[in-house]
Coordinates of C-alpha atoms and ligand atoms in Angstrom, one line a residue:
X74 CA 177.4 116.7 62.3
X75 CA 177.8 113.7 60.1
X76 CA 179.4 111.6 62.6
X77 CA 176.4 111.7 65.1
X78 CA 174.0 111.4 62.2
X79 CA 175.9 107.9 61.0
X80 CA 175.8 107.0 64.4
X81 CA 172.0 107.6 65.3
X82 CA 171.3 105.7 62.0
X83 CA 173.7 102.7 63.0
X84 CA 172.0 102.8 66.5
X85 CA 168.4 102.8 65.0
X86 CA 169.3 99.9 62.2
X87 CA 170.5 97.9 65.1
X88 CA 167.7 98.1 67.1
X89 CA 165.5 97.5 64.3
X90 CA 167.0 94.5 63.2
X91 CA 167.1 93.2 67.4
X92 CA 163.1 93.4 67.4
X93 CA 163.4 96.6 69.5
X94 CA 162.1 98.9 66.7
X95 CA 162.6 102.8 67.6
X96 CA 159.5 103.8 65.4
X97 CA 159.2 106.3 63.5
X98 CA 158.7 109.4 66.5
X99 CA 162.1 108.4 68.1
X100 CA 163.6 108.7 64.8
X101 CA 162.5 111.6 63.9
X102 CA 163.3 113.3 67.4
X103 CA 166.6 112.1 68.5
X104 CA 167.9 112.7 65.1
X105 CA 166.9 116.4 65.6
X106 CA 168.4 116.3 69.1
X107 CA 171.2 114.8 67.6
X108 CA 171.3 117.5 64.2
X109 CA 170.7 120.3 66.8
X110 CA 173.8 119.2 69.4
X111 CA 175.7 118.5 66.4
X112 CA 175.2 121.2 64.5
X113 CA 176.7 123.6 67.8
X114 CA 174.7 126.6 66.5
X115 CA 172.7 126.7 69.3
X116 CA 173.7 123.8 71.6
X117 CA 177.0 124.1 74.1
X118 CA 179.9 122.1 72.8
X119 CA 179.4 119.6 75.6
X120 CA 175.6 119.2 74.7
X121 CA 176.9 118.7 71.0
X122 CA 179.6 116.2 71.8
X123 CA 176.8 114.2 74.1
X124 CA 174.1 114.1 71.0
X125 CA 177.0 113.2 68.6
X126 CA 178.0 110.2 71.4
X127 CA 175.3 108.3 68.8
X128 CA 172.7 108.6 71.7
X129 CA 172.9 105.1 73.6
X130 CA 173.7 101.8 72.2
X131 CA 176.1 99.2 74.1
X132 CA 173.5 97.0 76.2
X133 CA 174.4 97.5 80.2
X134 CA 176.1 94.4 81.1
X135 CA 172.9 92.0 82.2
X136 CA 169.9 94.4 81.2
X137 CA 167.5 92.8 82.4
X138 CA 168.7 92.0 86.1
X139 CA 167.0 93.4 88.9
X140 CA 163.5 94.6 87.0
X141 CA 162.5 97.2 84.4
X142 CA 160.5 100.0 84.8
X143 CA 159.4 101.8 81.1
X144 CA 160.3 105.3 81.2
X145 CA 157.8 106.0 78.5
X146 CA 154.3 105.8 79.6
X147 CA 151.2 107.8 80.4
X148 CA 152.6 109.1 83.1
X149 CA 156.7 109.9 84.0
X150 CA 157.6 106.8 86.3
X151 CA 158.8 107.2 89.6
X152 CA 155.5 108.8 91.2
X153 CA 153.0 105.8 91.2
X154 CA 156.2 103.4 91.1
X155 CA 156.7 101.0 94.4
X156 CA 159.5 102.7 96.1
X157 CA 162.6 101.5 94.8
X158 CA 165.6 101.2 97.8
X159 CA 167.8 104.0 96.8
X160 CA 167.7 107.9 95.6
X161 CA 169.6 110.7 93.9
X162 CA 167.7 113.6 93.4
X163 CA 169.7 116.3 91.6
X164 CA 168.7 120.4 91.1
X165 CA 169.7 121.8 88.4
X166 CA 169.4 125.6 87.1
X167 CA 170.1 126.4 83.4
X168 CA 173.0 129.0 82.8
X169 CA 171.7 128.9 78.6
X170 CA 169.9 131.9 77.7
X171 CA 168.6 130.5 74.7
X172 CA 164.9 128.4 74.6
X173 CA 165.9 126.3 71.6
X174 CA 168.7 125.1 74.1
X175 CA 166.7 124.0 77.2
X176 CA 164.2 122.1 74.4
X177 CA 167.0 120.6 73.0
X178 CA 168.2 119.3 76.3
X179 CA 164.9 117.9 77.0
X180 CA 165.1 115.7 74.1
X181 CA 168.8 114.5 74.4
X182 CA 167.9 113.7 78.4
X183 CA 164.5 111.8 77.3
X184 CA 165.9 109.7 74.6
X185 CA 169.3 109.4 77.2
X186 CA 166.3 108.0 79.6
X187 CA 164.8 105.7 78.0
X188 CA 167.3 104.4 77.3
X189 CA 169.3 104.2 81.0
X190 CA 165.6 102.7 82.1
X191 CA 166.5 99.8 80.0
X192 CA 169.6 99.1 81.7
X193 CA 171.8 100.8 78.8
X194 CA 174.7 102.8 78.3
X195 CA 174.2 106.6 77.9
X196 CA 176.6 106.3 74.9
X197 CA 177.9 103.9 71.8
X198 CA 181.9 102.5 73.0
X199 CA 184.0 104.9 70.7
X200 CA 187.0 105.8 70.4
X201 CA 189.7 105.0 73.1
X202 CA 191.6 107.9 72.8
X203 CA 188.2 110.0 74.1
X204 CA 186.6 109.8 77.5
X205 CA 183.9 106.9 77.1
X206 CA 180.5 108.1 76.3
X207 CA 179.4 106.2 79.4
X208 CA 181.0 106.9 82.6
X209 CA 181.1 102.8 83.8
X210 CA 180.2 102.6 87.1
X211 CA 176.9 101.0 86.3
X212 CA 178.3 98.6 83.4
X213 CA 177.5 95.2 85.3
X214 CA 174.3 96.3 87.1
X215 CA 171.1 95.8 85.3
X216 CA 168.3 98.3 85.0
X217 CA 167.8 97.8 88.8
X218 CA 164.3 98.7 88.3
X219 CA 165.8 102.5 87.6
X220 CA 163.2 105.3 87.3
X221 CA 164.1 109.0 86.0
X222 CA 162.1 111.7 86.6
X223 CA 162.0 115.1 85.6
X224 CA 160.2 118.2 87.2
X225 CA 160.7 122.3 86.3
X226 CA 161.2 124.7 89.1
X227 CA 159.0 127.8 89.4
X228 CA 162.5 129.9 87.8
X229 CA 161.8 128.1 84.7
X230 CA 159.0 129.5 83.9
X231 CA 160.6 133.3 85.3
X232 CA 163.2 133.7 87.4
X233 CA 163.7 137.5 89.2
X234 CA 161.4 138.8 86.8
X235 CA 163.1 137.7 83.5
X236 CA 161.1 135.8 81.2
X237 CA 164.1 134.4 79.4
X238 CA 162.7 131.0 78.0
X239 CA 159.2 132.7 77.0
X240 CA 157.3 130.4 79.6
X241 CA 156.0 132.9 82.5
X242 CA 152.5 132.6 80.9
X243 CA 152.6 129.2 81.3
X244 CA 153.0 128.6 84.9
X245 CA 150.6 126.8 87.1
X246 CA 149.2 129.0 89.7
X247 CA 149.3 125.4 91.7
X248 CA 153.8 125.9 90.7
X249 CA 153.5 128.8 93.6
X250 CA 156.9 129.5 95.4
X251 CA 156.7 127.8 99.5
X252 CA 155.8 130.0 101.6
X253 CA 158.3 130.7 104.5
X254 CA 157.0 128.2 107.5
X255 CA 157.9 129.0 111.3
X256 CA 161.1 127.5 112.1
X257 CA 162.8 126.6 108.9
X258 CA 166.7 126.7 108.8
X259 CA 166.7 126.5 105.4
X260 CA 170.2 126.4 103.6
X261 CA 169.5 128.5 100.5
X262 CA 172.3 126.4 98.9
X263 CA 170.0 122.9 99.3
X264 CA 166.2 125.0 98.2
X265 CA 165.0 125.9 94.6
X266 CA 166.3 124.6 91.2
X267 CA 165.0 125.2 87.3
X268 CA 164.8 121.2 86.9
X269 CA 164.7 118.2 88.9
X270 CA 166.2 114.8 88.1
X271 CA 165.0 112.6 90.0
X272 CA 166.5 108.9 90.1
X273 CA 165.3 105.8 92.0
X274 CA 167.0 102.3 91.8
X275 CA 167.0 99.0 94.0
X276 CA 171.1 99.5 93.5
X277 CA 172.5 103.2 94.9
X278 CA 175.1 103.1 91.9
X279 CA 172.3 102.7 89.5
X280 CA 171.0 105.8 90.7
X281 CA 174.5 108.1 90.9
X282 CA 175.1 106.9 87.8
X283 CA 171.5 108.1 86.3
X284 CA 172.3 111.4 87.4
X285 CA 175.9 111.6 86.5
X286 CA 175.4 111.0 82.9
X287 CA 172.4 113.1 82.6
X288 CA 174.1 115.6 84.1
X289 CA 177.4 115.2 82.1
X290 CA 174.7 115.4 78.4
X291 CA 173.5 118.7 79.6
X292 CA 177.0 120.2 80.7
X293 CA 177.4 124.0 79.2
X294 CA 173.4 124.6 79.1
X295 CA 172.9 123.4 83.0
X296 CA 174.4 123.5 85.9
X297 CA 174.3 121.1 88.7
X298 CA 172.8 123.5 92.1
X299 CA 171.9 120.4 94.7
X300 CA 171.9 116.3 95.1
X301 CA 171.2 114.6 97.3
X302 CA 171.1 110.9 98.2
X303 CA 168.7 108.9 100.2
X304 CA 167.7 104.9 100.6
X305 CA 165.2 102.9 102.7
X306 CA 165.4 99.8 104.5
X307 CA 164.6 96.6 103.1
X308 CA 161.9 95.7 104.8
X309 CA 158.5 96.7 103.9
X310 CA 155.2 96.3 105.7
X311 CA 152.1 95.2 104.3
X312 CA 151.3 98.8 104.1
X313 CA 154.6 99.5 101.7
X314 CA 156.0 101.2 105.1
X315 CA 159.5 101.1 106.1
X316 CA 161.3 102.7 109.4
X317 CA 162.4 106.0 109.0
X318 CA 165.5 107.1 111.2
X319 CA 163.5 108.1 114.2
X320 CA 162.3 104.1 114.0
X321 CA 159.2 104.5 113.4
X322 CA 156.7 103.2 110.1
X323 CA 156.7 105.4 107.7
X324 CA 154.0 105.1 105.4
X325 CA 150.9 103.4 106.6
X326 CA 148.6 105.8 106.2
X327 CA 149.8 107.3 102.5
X328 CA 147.7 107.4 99.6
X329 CA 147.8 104.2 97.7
X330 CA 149.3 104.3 94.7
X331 CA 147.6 101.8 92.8
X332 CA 144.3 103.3 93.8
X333 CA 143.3 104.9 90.6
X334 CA 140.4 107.0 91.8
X335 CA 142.6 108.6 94.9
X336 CA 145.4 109.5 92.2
X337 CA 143.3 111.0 89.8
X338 CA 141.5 112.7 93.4
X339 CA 144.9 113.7 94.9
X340 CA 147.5 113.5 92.7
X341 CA 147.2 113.8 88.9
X342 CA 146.9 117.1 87.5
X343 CA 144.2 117.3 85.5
X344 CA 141.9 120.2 83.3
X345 CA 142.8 122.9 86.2
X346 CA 145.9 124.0 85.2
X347 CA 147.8 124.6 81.4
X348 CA 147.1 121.6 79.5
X349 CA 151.1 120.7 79.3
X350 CA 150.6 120.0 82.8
X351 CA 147.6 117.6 82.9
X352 CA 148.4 113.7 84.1
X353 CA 151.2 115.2 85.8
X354 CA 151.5 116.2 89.2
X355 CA 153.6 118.5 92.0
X356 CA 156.5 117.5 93.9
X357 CA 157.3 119.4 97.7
X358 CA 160.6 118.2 98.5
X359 CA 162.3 119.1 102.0
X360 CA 165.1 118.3 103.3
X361 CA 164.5 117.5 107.3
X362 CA 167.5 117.1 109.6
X363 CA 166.6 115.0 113.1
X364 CA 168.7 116.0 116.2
X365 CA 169.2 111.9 116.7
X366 CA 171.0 112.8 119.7
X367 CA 168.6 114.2 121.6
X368 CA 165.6 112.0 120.4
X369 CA 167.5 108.8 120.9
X370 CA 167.3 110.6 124.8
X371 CA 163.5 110.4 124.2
X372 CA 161.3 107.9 126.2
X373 CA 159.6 105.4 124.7
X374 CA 156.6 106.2 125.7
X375 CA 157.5 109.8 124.7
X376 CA 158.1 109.3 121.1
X377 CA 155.1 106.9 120.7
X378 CA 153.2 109.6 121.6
X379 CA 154.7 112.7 119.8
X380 CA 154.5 110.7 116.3
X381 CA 150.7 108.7 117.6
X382 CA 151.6 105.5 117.0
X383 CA 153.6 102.5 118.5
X384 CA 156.6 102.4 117.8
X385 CA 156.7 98.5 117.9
X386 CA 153.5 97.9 116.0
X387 CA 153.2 101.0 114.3
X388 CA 149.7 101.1 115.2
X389 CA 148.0 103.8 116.4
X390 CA 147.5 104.5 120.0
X391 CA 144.9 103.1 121.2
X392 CA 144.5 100.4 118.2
X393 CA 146.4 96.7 117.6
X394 CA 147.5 96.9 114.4
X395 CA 149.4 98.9 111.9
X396 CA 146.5 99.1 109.3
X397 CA 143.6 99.6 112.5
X398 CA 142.3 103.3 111.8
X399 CA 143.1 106.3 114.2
X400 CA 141.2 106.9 116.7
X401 CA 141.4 110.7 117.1
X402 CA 138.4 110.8 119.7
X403 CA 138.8 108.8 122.7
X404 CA 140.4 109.4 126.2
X405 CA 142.2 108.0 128.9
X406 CA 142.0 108.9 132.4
X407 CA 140.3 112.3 130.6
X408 CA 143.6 112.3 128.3
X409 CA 143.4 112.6 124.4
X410 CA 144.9 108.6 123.1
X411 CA 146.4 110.4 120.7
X412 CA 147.7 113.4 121.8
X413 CA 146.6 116.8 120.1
X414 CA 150.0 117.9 118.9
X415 CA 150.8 114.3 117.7
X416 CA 152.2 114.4 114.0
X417 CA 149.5 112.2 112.6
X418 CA 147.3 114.0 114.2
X419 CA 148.2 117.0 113.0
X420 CA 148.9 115.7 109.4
X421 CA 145.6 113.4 109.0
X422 CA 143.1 114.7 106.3
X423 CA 140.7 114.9 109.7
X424 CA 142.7 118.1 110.8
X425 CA 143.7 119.5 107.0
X426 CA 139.8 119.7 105.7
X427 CA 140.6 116.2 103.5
X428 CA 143.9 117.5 102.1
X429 CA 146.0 114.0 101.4
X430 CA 149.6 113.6 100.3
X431 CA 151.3 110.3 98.3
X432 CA 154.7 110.6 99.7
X433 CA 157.6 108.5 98.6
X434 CA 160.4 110.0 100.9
X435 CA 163.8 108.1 101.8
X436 CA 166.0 108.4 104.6
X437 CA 169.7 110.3 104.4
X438 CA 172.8 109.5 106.1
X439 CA 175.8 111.7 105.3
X440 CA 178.8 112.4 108.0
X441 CA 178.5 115.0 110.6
X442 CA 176.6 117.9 111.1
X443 CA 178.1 121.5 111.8
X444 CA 177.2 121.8 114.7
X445 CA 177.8 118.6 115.9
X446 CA 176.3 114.9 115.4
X447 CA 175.3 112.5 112.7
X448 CA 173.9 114.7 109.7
X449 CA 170.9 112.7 108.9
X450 CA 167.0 112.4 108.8
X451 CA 164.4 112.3 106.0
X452 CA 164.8 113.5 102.4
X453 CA 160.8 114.2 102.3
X454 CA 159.6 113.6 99.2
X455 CA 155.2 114.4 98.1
X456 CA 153.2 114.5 95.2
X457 CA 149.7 116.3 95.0
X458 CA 147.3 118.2 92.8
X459 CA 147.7 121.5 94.4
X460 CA 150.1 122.2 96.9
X461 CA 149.0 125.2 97.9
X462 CA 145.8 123.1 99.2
X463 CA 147.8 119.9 99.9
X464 CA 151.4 120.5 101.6
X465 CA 151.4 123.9 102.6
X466 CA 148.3 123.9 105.1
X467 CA 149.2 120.5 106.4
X468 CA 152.9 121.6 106.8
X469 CA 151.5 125.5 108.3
X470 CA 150.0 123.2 111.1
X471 CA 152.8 120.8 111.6
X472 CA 155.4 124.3 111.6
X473 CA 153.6 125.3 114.6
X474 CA 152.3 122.6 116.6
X475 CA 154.2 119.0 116.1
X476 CA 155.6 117.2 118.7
X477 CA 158.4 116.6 116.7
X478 CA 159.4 120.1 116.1
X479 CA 162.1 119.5 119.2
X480 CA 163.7 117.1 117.0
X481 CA 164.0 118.2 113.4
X482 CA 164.9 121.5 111.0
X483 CA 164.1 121.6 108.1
X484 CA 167.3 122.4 106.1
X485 CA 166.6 122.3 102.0
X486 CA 163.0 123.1 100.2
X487 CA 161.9 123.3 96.6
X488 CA 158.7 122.7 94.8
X489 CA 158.3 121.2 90.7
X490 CA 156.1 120.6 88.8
X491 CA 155.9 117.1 87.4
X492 CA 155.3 117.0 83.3
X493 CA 153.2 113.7 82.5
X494 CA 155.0 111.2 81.0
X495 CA 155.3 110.4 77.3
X496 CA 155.4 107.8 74.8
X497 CA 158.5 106.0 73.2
X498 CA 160.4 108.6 70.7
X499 CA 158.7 111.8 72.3
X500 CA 160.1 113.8 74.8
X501 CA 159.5 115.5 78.4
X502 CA 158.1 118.9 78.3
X503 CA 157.2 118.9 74.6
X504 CA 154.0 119.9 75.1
X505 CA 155.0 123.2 77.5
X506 CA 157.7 123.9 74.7
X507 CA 155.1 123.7 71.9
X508 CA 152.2 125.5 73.8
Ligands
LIG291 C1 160.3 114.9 110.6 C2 160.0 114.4 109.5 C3 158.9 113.4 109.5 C4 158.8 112.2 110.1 C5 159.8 111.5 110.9 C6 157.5 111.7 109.8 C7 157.0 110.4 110.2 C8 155.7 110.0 110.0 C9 155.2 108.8 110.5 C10 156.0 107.8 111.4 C11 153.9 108.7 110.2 C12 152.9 107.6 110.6 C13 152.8 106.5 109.5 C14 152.2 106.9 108.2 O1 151.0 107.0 108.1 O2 153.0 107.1 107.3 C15 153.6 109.9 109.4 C16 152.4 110.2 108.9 C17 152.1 111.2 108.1 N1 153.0 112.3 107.8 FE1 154.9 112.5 108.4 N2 156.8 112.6 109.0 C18 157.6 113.6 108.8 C19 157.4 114.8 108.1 C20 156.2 115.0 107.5 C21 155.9 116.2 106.7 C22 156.8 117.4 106.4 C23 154.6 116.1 106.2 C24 153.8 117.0 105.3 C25 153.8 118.3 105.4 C26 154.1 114.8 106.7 C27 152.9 114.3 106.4 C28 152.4 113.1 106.9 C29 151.0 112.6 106.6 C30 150.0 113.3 105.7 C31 150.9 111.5 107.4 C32 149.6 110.6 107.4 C33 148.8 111.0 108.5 C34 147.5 110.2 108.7 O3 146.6 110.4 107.9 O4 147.6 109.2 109.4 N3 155.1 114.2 107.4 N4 154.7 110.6 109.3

C-alpha cells in the first residue's frame, strides 16, 4: 500500500512543480484508486499491482507529436471528435462480483486515460527485474491525437436476471437489447459486452496500445470478450467522407458534428433518461462483412445505383456534386433516379420519419474468411439519442429491402451506452455509481 501511495505523491509533486497541476479532485481520486488497488481487499491482485504502478508518469517519447485531444471534457471524446485514421474497439465483460470493484476500475482506467490522451506512459519506469508498467510499443509515438472512450453494455446494468452490481434500476429504457433483424449471421462471439473501450488514433499502434494497457490495469476484475480493428483512408472530402471498401463516399450525408443544435437534437442524451446518462449518448456497433468477390463482379452502373450515388462523384443520382441534395422524387424514362431499394434511400430521414444517425464507422481488413475470400467490410460505428427510434427502424428497413443485402452479413452487434465525459481528476461513470 505504501509503495503506490509514495508513488502517486512523487507523480503528483512532479506534475505540480512542471505547471501541469493535478488539482485537488485528481488527488483525492486516484489516491483512492490507488489505496483501493493497493489495499487488495477488494481489488484483484493485477488491479492492485496496476494502481500501485504509481498511476502514469514517464512522458511518451515526443508528447506532443501528432495532436492532442483532452480526455477530460464535457463530453467523453471520440463521438464529436474528427475521425481519427485508425480503431481498436475492445468488449469487455466483468468476471468481479463485487460493485466496489467495477467502481474502482473505472477510476484506475480514467485517470490511466487521461493520461494515455496526453501521449504518456500507463506506468512510472520501475524496477527492471518486473515487467515495465508500460508495455512500449507506443514509447516514440506522440499522443497521435488518441481518444478513449468508454460505454456500458446493457449486462451491466443486469445480466440473465442477476442484479449483481446493484444497477438494473438504472438502465436507460433507450439501453434496450437489438432486436434480431432479418438476415443477420451474427457470431455470438463478436455481439454484446459489459463495457466498451473504444480507442481512435492517427497512428494504429497508438490505438493497440490504448487498449492493451487498459486492458492489462483491469486484468482479474475484466475480461477481454471482443476487438476489433478498423482504419480509414487518408483522404477526406469536404464532407469529412472517405471511401469505404465497396468504393464508395462514406459520409456525406452524416450529421455534422460541429453542429451544436443537431447534436443536442440527435445525439446527446439529455433529461429523458437517468441523470448519469445526460450529455452522453448511444453507440450501435455492427460488424458488416461485404462478399467483395461477388460485388467487385457488380456493374458500375449496378452499384451506383444499389448505394444512390456515383460512385466517381459521390453525388447523388441525378445531382453533380457530392454535397447537391437527393433527389428522391424524379424519374427517368418513368424510372425512379434513385431507385426505391437504394441504401440512401432507404436510410435518409425522408423514409425513417426524421430519424438521423452521426456515424463514425471505419473500414476492416483481416485475412480470409471461412468460407472463403478476403474477410473484410465495415466496422459500423453510430451514435444517437434513442436507438430504439434512431438505428433500429432505419436498420428494420435496410434488413429487408437494401440493395446491398446481396453483398453484406452482418456478423458482430452490440449496443452501449455512452457516460458523458468528465473533468480532470473525476472519473467515468461516477455519477451511475453514486446514483
Ligand atoms: C454495408 C454497410 C454499409 C455501407 C457500405 C454503407 C455505405 C453508405 C454510403 C456510401 C452512403 C452514402 C454517403 C453518405 O451519406 O454517407 C451511406 C449513407 C447512409 N447510411 Fe450507410 N452504409 C452501410 C451500412 C449502414 C447501416 C447499417 C446504417 C444504419 C442502420 C446506415 C445508415 C446510413 C445513413 C443514415 C446514411 C445517410 C442517408 C442519407 O440521408 O443520405 N448505413 N451509407
Amino acid at each position: 500500500m505504501l509503495s503506490g501511495v509514495l508513488a502517486f505523491r512523487a507523480y503528483t509533486r512532479r506534475m505540480a512543480r512542471d505547471g501541469d497541476a493535478p488539482g485537488d479532485a485528481r488527488r483525492r481520486i486516484s489516491r483512492r484508486a490507488l489505496l483501493a488497488g493497493a489495499s487488495g481487499a477488494s481489488v484483484s491482485a493485477g488491479l492492485a499491482a496496476a494502481a500501485s504502478m504509481g498511476l502514469l508518469d514517464a512522458s511518451r517519447g515526443k508528447a506532443n507529436a501528432g495532436g492532442q485531444v483532452p480526455f477530460w471534457g464535457a463530453h467523453q471524446s471520440g463521438i464529436a471528435t474528427p475521425p481519427q485514421r485508425h480503431l481498436y474497439f475492445a468488449a469487455l465483460d466483468f468476471t468481479t462480483p463485487s460493485r466496489a470493484d467495477v467502481a474502482e476500475v473505472l477510476q484506475v482506467w480514467s485517470a490511466a486515460a487521461g493520461q494515455l490522451c496526453a501521449g504518456r506512459a500507463a506506468g512510472a519506469p520501475r524496477d527492471r527485474a518486473l515487467p515495465p508498467a508500460d508495455s512500449g510499443e507506443a514509447a516514440d509515438l506522440g499522443a497521435c491525437r488518441l481518444t478513449i472512450t468508454f460505454g456500458f453494455g446493457p449486462t451491466l446494468f443486469e445480466s440473465r436476471g442477476d442484479d449483481r452490481y446493484r444497477l438494473s434500476r438504472l438502465r436507460p429504457p433507450e439501453l434496450a437489447e437489438l432486436p434480431v433483424f432479418p438476415g443477420d449471421r451474427l457470431d455470438p462471439e463478436r455481439c454484446g459486452g459489459d463495457l466498451a473501450i473504444q480507442a481512435c488514433a492517427d497512428d494504429p499502434q497508438v490505438a493497440f496500445h490504448a487498449v492493451r494497457n487498459l486492458t492489462r490495469l483491469s486484468r482479474g476484475v475484466a475480461a477481454l470478450r471482443w476487438a476489433q480493428a478498423g482504419f480509414r483512408s487518408t483522404d477526406v472530402s469536404e464532407r469529412g467522407s472517405h471511401r469505404n471498401l465497396m468504393g464508395f463516399r462514406d459520409g456525406a450525408n452524416n450529421l455534422n458534428p460541429r453542429h451544436g443544435t443537431q447534436m443536442a437534437r440527435h445525439v446527446w442524451a439529455s433529461r429523458e433518461g437517468p441523470a448519469w446518462i445526460a450529455g452522453g449518448t448511444y453507440a450501435v456497433v455492427r460488424r458488416i462483412r461485404f462478399r467483395l468477390d461477388q460485388w467487385d463482379r457488380d456493374s458500375l452502373q449496378d452499384q451506383s445505383r444499389r448505394i444512390g450515388r456515383d460512385k466517381t462523384s459521390g453525388a447523388p443520382l441525378g445531382a453533380a456534386q457530392e454535397s447537391d441534395a437527393a433527389d428522391f422524387v424524379s424519374r427517368l424514362d418513368g424510372q425512379l433516379v434513385i431507385p426505391a431499394d437504394a441504401h440512401i434511400r432507404l436510410a435518409s430521414p425522408a423514409s425513417n420519419e426524421g430519424a438521423r444517425l452521426l456515424r463514425r464507422s471505419y473500414s476492416f481488413a483481416e485475412g480470409t474468411a471461412s468460407g472463403g475470400g478476403l474477410s473484410a467490410g465495415l466496422f459500423f460505428i453510430c451514435f444517437q439519442r434513442d436507438p430504439r427510434r434512431q438505428f433500429v427502424p432505419i436498420q428494420q428497413r435496410l434488413a429487408q429491402h437494401d440493395a446491398l443485402n446481396r453483398y453484406i452479413s452482418h456478423t458482430g452487434s452490440a449496443v452501449f451506452a455512452y457516460p458523458p465525459g468528465v473533468m480532470e481528476g473525476d472519473w467515468v461513470g461516477r455519477a451511475l455509481f453514486d446514483a
